[in-house]
Amino acid sequence: MTSNRKEFDSKMLLDNLNIFINSNYEFKCNSKYKGFFGRIKAFFDRTEVEEQESKKSGASWIDDPVIYFSDPLSEEEYRRRIEFSLAKTLENSFSVTLMKIIEAKGQNHIDIYKKANIDRKLFSKIRNEKRYIPSKRTAIALAVALELSLNETQDLLKRAGFALSRSILFDVIIEYFITQGNYDIYQINDVLHSYNQPILGG
C-alpha cells in the first residue's frame, strides 16, 4: 500500500512538473519552437543557451573593481575610492548575504551545508572568503537548504551573478519545486537526474 502510494505521488509530481515545464520552459511554450522547423531552431537555440550557461556557472573570485574617474585624482584619493568600492562590493557579496540570511533564520551552519548536500570544506570557503563566488548549482543548493522563496532565491543568486532562467530546463525544474514549497533536495535531485540534468550539491 505504501509502495503504491509513493508511486502515485511520484507520478503526480512528474505530471504536474511536466505541465509546469510545458507552460513555462521557453523551448516548450514559445510558439516559434512549434512544428518541425521550430524544433530544429529550438535545438540550436537551446544548445547555444546551455553552452553560455555552462561557461558562467563555475566558482570564481570577485575581481578587483575597475573604476574610471573623469577628473584627475591624487594617488591617495584614488586608493580611497577603490577601497570604498571594494568594501561596498564585499558588503553585498554572496558570502556576506548568505551568512546574514542564515543568522536571520536562526539556522545552524552545519545543518545548512548538510541540507544543501555540499562539502564542509566548500561551505567553509564560502563563509570565510568573502570574495569567493560559488557555482550556480551550489548557490541554488544553499537557497533550497534555507527554504527561500522564489524572490529570495533570485536575490541570493544575483549576489553571485546568476539568475534562474526559463530558457534553462534545470532552472525551470528548480523554480517549480521552490514555488511548490518543496525543499527536499534528494527528491529534487531524483527529478533532475530523471531529466538528465546536473544535480544539486555533491
PDB file of C-alpha atoms in Angstrom:
ATOM      1  CA  MET A   1       0.000   0.000   0.000  1.00  0.00           C
ATOM      2  CA  THR A   2       2.768   2.389   0.970  1.00  0.00           C
ATOM      3  CA  SER A   3       4.722   1.494  -2.184  1.00  0.00           C
ATOM      4  CA  ASN A   4       1.654   2.158  -4.350  1.00  0.00           C
ATOM      5  CA  ARG A   5       1.109   5.480  -2.591  1.00  0.00           C
ATOM      6  CA  LYS A   6       4.710   6.545  -3.253  1.00  0.00           C
ATOM      7  CA  GLU A   7       4.408   5.584  -6.919  1.00  0.00           C
ATOM      8  CA  PHE A   8       1.176   7.576  -7.189  1.00  0.00           C
ATOM      9  CA  ASP A   9       2.740  10.641  -5.512  1.00  0.00           C
ATOM     10  CA  SER A  10       5.810  10.381  -7.736  1.00  0.00           C
ATOM     11  CA  LYS A  11       3.690  10.114 -10.884  1.00  0.00           C
ATOM     12  CA  MET A  12       1.544  13.073  -9.801  1.00  0.00           C
ATOM     13  CA  LEU A  13       4.677  15.120  -9.099  1.00  0.00           C
ATOM     14  CA  LEU A  14       6.100  14.390 -12.551  1.00  0.00           C
ATOM     15  CA  ASP A  15       2.752  15.038 -14.237  1.00  0.00           C
ATOM     16  CA  ASN A  16       2.434  18.433 -12.526  1.00  0.00           C
ATOM     17  CA  LEU A  17       6.058  19.243 -13.286  1.00  0.00           C
ATOM     18  CA  ASN A  18       5.535  18.419 -16.972  1.00  0.00           C
ATOM     19  CA  ILE A  19       2.549  20.779 -17.063  1.00  0.00           C
ATOM     20  CA  PHE A  20       4.709  23.490 -15.492  1.00  0.00           C
ATOM     21  CA  ILE A  21       7.534  22.855 -17.974  1.00  0.00           C
ATOM     22  CA  ASN A  22       5.175  22.939 -20.955  1.00  0.00           C
ATOM     23  CA  SER A  23       3.740  26.244 -19.708  1.00  0.00           C
ATOM     24  CA  ASN A  24       6.983  27.956 -18.681  1.00  0.00           C
ATOM     25  CA  TYR A  25      10.034  26.439 -20.371  1.00  0.00           C
ATOM     26  CA  GLU A  26      10.938  28.758 -23.259  1.00  0.00           C
ATOM     27  CA  PHE A  27      11.592  25.908 -25.687  1.00  0.00           C
ATOM     28  CA  LYS A  28       8.254  24.270 -24.906  1.00  0.00           C
ATOM     29  CA  CYS A  29       5.830  27.178 -24.542  1.00  0.00           C
ATOM     30  CA  ASN A  30       7.089  29.623 -27.183  1.00  0.00           C
ATOM     31  CA  SER A  31       5.128  29.256 -30.420  1.00  0.00           C
ATOM     32  CA  LYS A  32       8.221  29.901 -32.578  1.00  0.00           C
ATOM     33  CA  TYR A  33       9.532  26.496 -31.469  1.00  0.00           C
ATOM     34  CA  LYS A  34       6.445  24.577 -32.609  1.00  0.00           C
ATOM     35  CA  GLY A  35       6.415  22.340 -35.658  1.00  0.00           C
ATOM     36  CA  PHE A  36       9.267  20.587 -37.465  1.00  0.00           C
ATOM     37  CA  PHE A  37      11.371  23.666 -38.277  1.00  0.00           C
ATOM     38  CA  GLY A  38      10.603  25.137 -34.868  1.00  0.00           C
ATOM     39  CA  ARG A  39      12.051  22.047 -33.195  1.00  0.00           C
ATOM     40  CA  ILE A  40      15.221  22.406 -35.280  1.00  0.00           C
ATOM     41  CA  LYS A  41      15.502  26.071 -34.254  1.00  0.00           C
ATOM     42  CA  ALA A  42      14.839  25.092 -30.640  1.00  0.00           C
ATOM     43  CA  PHE A  43      17.670  22.564 -30.756  1.00  0.00           C
ATOM     44  CA  PHE A  44      20.245  25.114 -31.928  1.00  0.00           C
ATOM     45  CA  ASP A  45      18.971  27.925 -29.685  1.00  0.00           C
ATOM     46  CA  ARG A  46      18.852  25.629 -26.661  1.00  0.00           C
ATOM     47  CA  THR A  47      22.380  24.375 -27.348  1.00  0.00           C
ATOM     48  CA  GLU A  48      23.670  27.953 -27.530  1.00  0.00           C
ATOM     49  CA  VAL A  49      21.933  28.933 -24.280  1.00  0.00           C
ATOM     50  CA  GLU A  50      23.228  25.864 -22.459  1.00  0.00           C
ATOM     51  CA  GLU A  51      26.797  26.474 -23.664  1.00  0.00           C
ATOM     52  CA  GLN A  52      26.675  30.059 -22.402  1.00  0.00           C
ATOM     53  CA  GLU A  53      25.221  28.861 -19.111  1.00  0.00           C
ATOM     54  CA  SER A  54      27.976  26.278 -18.604  1.00  0.00           C
ATOM     55  CA  LYS A  55      30.674  28.910 -19.202  1.00  0.00           C
ATOM     56  CA  LYS A  56      29.454  31.187 -16.427  1.00  0.00           C
ATOM     57  CA  SER A  57      28.268  28.639 -13.852  1.00  0.00           C
ATOM     58  CA  GLY A  58      31.637  27.763 -12.286  1.00  0.00           C
ATOM     59  CA  ALA A  59      33.034  29.034  -9.000  1.00  0.00           C
ATOM     60  CA  SER A  60      35.283  32.102  -9.042  1.00  0.00           C
ATOM     61  CA  TRP A  61      36.547  35.081  -7.082  1.00  0.00           C
ATOM     62  CA  ILE A  62      35.403  38.703  -7.359  1.00  0.00           C
ATOM     63  CA  ASP A  63      37.893  40.644  -9.462  1.00  0.00           C
ATOM     64  CA  ASP A  64      39.204  43.984  -8.250  1.00  0.00           C
ATOM     65  CA  PRO A  65      36.769  46.649  -9.416  1.00  0.00           C
ATOM     66  CA  VAL A  66      37.793  48.713 -12.418  1.00  0.00           C
ATOM     67  CA  ILE A  67      36.745  52.334 -11.914  1.00  0.00           C
ATOM     68  CA  TYR A  68      37.113  55.299 -14.208  1.00  0.00           C
ATOM     69  CA  PHE A  69      37.049  58.870 -12.949  1.00  0.00           C
ATOM     70  CA  SER A  70      36.526  61.919 -15.153  1.00  0.00           C
ATOM     71  CA  ASP A  71      38.816  64.195 -13.114  1.00  0.00           C
ATOM     72  CA  PRO A  72      42.447  63.518 -12.200  1.00  0.00           C
ATOM     73  CA  LEU A  73      42.766  62.207  -8.646  1.00  0.00           C
ATOM     74  CA  SER A  74      45.615  62.084  -6.200  1.00  0.00           C
ATOM     75  CA  GLU A  75      47.009  58.608  -5.597  1.00  0.00           C
ATOM     76  CA  GLU A  76      45.632  58.677  -2.053  1.00  0.00           C
ATOM     77  CA  GLU A  77      42.112  59.660  -3.188  1.00  0.00           C
ATOM     78  CA  TYR A  78      42.176  57.062  -5.964  1.00  0.00           C
ATOM     79  CA  ARG A  79      43.145  54.342  -3.470  1.00  0.00           C
ATOM     80  CA  ARG A  80      40.461  55.502  -1.028  1.00  0.00           C
ATOM     81  CA  ARG A  81      37.746  55.295  -3.685  1.00  0.00           C
ATOM     82  CA  ILE A  82      38.921  51.878  -4.835  1.00  0.00           C
ATOM     83  CA  GLU A  83      38.842  50.576  -1.268  1.00  0.00           C
ATOM     84  CA  PHE A  84      35.388  52.056  -0.705  1.00  0.00           C
ATOM     85  CA  SER A  85      34.090  50.468  -3.911  1.00  0.00           C
ATOM     86  CA  LEU A  86      35.547  47.085  -2.996  1.00  0.00           C
ATOM     87  CA  ALA A  87      34.102  47.336   0.525  1.00  0.00           C
ATOM     88  CA  LYS A  88      30.630  48.002  -0.923  1.00  0.00           C
ATOM     89  CA  THR A  89      31.036  45.067  -3.307  1.00  0.00           C
ATOM     90  CA  LEU A  90      32.007  42.736  -0.466  1.00  0.00           C
ATOM     91  CA  GLU A  91      29.237  44.088   1.753  1.00  0.00           C
ATOM     92  CA  ASN A  92      26.719  42.874  -0.818  1.00  0.00           C
ATOM     93  CA  SER A  93      28.640  39.737  -1.765  1.00  0.00           C
ATOM     94  CA  PHE A  94      27.133  36.269  -1.891  1.00  0.00           C
ATOM     95  CA  SER A  95      29.064  35.170   1.202  1.00  0.00           C
ATOM     96  CA  VAL A  96      28.011  38.099   3.385  1.00  0.00           C
ATOM     97  CA  THR A  97      24.386  37.896   2.231  1.00  0.00           C
ATOM     98  CA  LEU A  98      24.268  34.138   2.833  1.00  0.00           C
ATOM     99  CA  MET A  99      25.605  34.485   6.391  1.00  0.00           C
ATOM    100  CA  LYS A 100      23.060  37.233   7.134  1.00  0.00           C
ATOM    101  CA  ILE A 101      20.212  35.012   5.927  1.00  0.00           C
ATOM    102  CA  ILE A 102      21.409  32.052   7.996  1.00  0.00           C
ATOM    103  CA  GLU A 103      21.653  34.281  11.076  1.00  0.00           C
ATOM    104  CA  ALA A 104      18.254  35.898  10.432  1.00  0.00           C
ATOM    105  CA  LYS A 105      16.636  32.471  10.156  1.00  0.00           C
ATOM    106  CA  GLY A 106      18.355  31.248  13.309  1.00  0.00           C
ATOM    107  CA  GLN A 107      19.870  28.331  11.421  1.00  0.00           C
ATOM    108  CA  ASN A 108      22.931  26.283  12.258  1.00  0.00           C
ATOM    109  CA  HIS A 109      25.778  26.343   9.709  1.00  0.00           C
ATOM    110  CA  ILE A 110      26.280  22.581   9.943  1.00  0.00           C
ATOM    111  CA  ASP A 111      22.594  21.885   9.306  1.00  0.00           C
ATOM    112  CA  ILE A 112      22.606  24.184   6.285  1.00  0.00           C
ATOM    113  CA  TYR A 113      25.569  22.669   4.454  1.00  0.00           C
ATOM    114  CA  LYS A 114      24.271  19.175   5.191  1.00  0.00           C
ATOM    115  CA  LYS A 115      20.791  20.061   3.907  1.00  0.00           C
ATOM    116  CA  ALA A 116      22.438  21.643   0.846  1.00  0.00           C
ATOM    117  CA  ASN A 117      24.313  18.377   0.246  1.00  0.00           C
ATOM    118  CA  ILE A 118      27.653  20.221  -0.003  1.00  0.00           C
ATOM    119  CA  ASP A 119      31.057  19.544   1.477  1.00  0.00           C
ATOM    120  CA  ARG A 120      32.081  21.178   4.784  1.00  0.00           C
ATOM    121  CA  LYS A 121      35.306  22.496   3.208  1.00  0.00           C
ATOM    122  CA  LEU A 122      33.396  24.173   0.399  1.00  0.00           C
ATOM    123  CA  PHE A 123      30.978  25.770   2.852  1.00  0.00           C
ATOM    124  CA  SER A 124      33.922  26.975   4.941  1.00  0.00           C
ATOM    125  CA  LYS A 125      35.450  28.560   1.842  1.00  0.00           C
ATOM    126  CA  ILE A 126      32.198  30.360   1.041  1.00  0.00           C
ATOM    127  CA  ARG A 127      31.839  31.549   4.641  1.00  0.00           C
ATOM    128  CA  ASN A 128      35.406  32.706   5.195  1.00  0.00           C
ATOM    129  CA  GLU A 129      36.444  34.046   1.787  1.00  0.00           C
ATOM    130  CA  LYS A 130      34.110  36.952   1.089  1.00  0.00           C
ATOM    131  CA  ARG A 131      35.423  37.358  -2.456  1.00  0.00           C
ATOM    132  CA  TYR A 132      34.623  33.760  -3.342  1.00  0.00           C
ATOM    133  CA  ILE A 133      31.650  33.115  -5.641  1.00  0.00           C
ATOM    134  CA  PRO A 134      30.249  29.563  -5.644  1.00  0.00           C
ATOM    135  CA  SER A 135      28.982  27.774  -8.717  1.00  0.00           C
ATOM    136  CA  LYS A 136      25.350  28.331  -9.633  1.00  0.00           C
ATOM    137  CA  ARG A 137      24.362  24.830  -8.555  1.00  0.00           C
ATOM    138  CA  THR A 138      25.974  25.343  -5.131  1.00  0.00           C
ATOM    139  CA  ALA A 139      24.230  28.707  -4.721  1.00  0.00           C
ATOM    140  CA  ILE A 140      20.868  27.112  -5.576  1.00  0.00           C
ATOM    141  CA  ALA A 141      21.527  24.192  -3.205  1.00  0.00           C
ATOM    142  CA  LEU A 142      22.065  26.687  -0.365  1.00  0.00           C
ATOM    143  CA  ALA A 143      18.883  28.573  -1.293  1.00  0.00           C
ATOM    144  CA  VAL A 144      16.983  25.268  -1.184  1.00  0.00           C
ATOM    145  CA  ALA A 145      18.549  24.352   2.169  1.00  0.00           C
ATOM    146  CA  LEU A 146      17.401  27.712   3.557  1.00  0.00           C
ATOM    147  CA  GLU A 147      13.927  27.213   2.054  1.00  0.00           C
ATOM    148  CA  LEU A 148      13.992  30.613   0.375  1.00  0.00           C
ATOM    149  CA  SER A 149      11.068  31.896  -1.676  1.00  0.00           C
ATOM    150  CA  LEU A 150      11.496  32.398  -5.407  1.00  0.00           C
ATOM    151  CA  ASN A 151      12.186  36.128  -4.988  1.00  0.00           C
ATOM    152  CA  GLU A 152      14.643  35.473  -2.155  1.00  0.00           C
ATOM    153  CA  THR A 153      16.387  32.823  -4.252  1.00  0.00           C
ATOM    154  CA  GLN A 154      16.693  35.191  -7.204  1.00  0.00           C
ATOM    155  CA  ASP A 155      18.134  37.872  -4.928  1.00  0.00           C
ATOM    156  CA  LEU A 156      20.709  35.498  -3.444  1.00  0.00           C
ATOM    157  CA  LEU A 157      21.704  34.220  -6.893  1.00  0.00           C
ATOM    158  CA  LYS A 158      22.073  37.801  -8.130  1.00  0.00           C
ATOM    159  CA  ARG A 159      24.794  38.318  -5.482  1.00  0.00           C
ATOM    160  CA  ALA A 160      26.811  35.667  -7.306  1.00  0.00           C
ATOM    161  CA  GLY A 161      25.985  36.980 -10.781  1.00  0.00           C
ATOM    162  CA  PHE A 162      23.360  34.334 -11.580  1.00  0.00           C
ATOM    163  CA  ALA A 163      19.614  34.167 -12.175  1.00  0.00           C
ATOM    164  CA  LEU A 164      17.011  31.498 -12.769  1.00  0.00           C
ATOM    165  CA  SER A 165      16.133  31.493 -16.455  1.00  0.00           C
ATOM    166  CA  ARG A 166      13.171  29.978 -18.235  1.00  0.00           C
ATOM    167  CA  SER A 167      15.477  29.177 -21.146  1.00  0.00           C
ATOM    168  CA  ILE A 168      17.271  26.592 -18.964  1.00  0.00           C
ATOM    169  CA  LEU A 169      15.382  23.367 -18.188  1.00  0.00           C
ATOM    170  CA  PHE A 170      17.387  22.880 -14.970  1.00  0.00           C
ATOM    171  CA  ASP A 171      16.275  26.330 -13.762  1.00  0.00           C
ATOM    172  CA  VAL A 172      12.618  25.703 -14.647  1.00  0.00           C
ATOM    173  CA  ILE A 173      12.640  22.483 -12.596  1.00  0.00           C
ATOM    174  CA  ILE A 174      14.186  24.330  -9.638  1.00  0.00           C
ATOM    175  CA  GLU A 175      11.587  27.107  -9.976  1.00  0.00           C
ATOM    176  CA  TYR A 176       8.788  24.526  -9.886  1.00  0.00           C
ATOM    177  CA  PHE A 177       9.998  22.971  -6.630  1.00  0.00           C
ATOM    178  CA  ILE A 178      10.514  26.346  -4.958  1.00  0.00           C
ATOM    179  CA  THR A 179       7.079  27.654  -5.959  1.00  0.00           C
ATOM    180  CA  GLN A 180       5.560  24.431  -4.622  1.00  0.00           C
ATOM    181  CA  GLY A 181       7.380  24.867  -1.305  1.00  0.00           C
ATOM    182  CA  ASN A 182       9.101  21.511  -1.789  1.00  0.00           C
ATOM    183  CA  TYR A 183      12.676  21.814  -0.496  1.00  0.00           C
ATOM    184  CA  ASP A 184      13.557  18.118  -0.309  1.00  0.00           C
ATOM    185  CA  ILE A 185      16.938  18.218  -2.065  1.00  0.00           C
ATOM    186  CA  TYR A 186      17.028  14.453  -2.563  1.00  0.00           C
ATOM    187  CA  GLN A 187      13.655  14.455  -4.295  1.00  0.00           C
ATOM    188  CA  ILE A 188      14.752  17.447  -6.380  1.00  0.00           C
ATOM    189  CA  ASN A 189      17.922  15.590  -7.364  1.00  0.00           C
ATOM    190  CA  ASP A 190      15.960  12.460  -8.294  1.00  0.00           C
ATOM    191  CA  VAL A 191      13.814  14.536 -10.642  1.00  0.00           C
ATOM    192  CA  LEU A 192      16.806  16.418 -12.073  1.00  0.00           C
ATOM    193  CA  HIS A 193      18.512  13.103 -12.737  1.00  0.00           C
ATOM    194  CA  SER A 194      15.396  11.741 -14.484  1.00  0.00           C
ATOM    195  CA  TYR A 195      15.570  14.733 -16.843  1.00  0.00           C
ATOM    196  CA  ASN A 196      19.315  14.204 -17.438  1.00  0.00           C
ATOM    197  CA  GLN A 197      20.124  17.434 -15.593  1.00  0.00           C
ATOM    198  CA  PRO A 198      23.035  18.007 -13.187  1.00  0.00           C
ATOM    199  CA  ILE A 199      22.115  17.536  -9.523  1.00  0.00           C
ATOM    200  CA  LEU A 200      22.466  19.928  -6.601  1.00  0.00           C
ATOM    201  CA  GLY A 201      25.300  19.666  -4.101  1.00  0.00           C
ATOM    202  CA  GLY A 202      27.657  16.767  -4.300  1.00  0.00           C
TER     203      GLY A 202
END
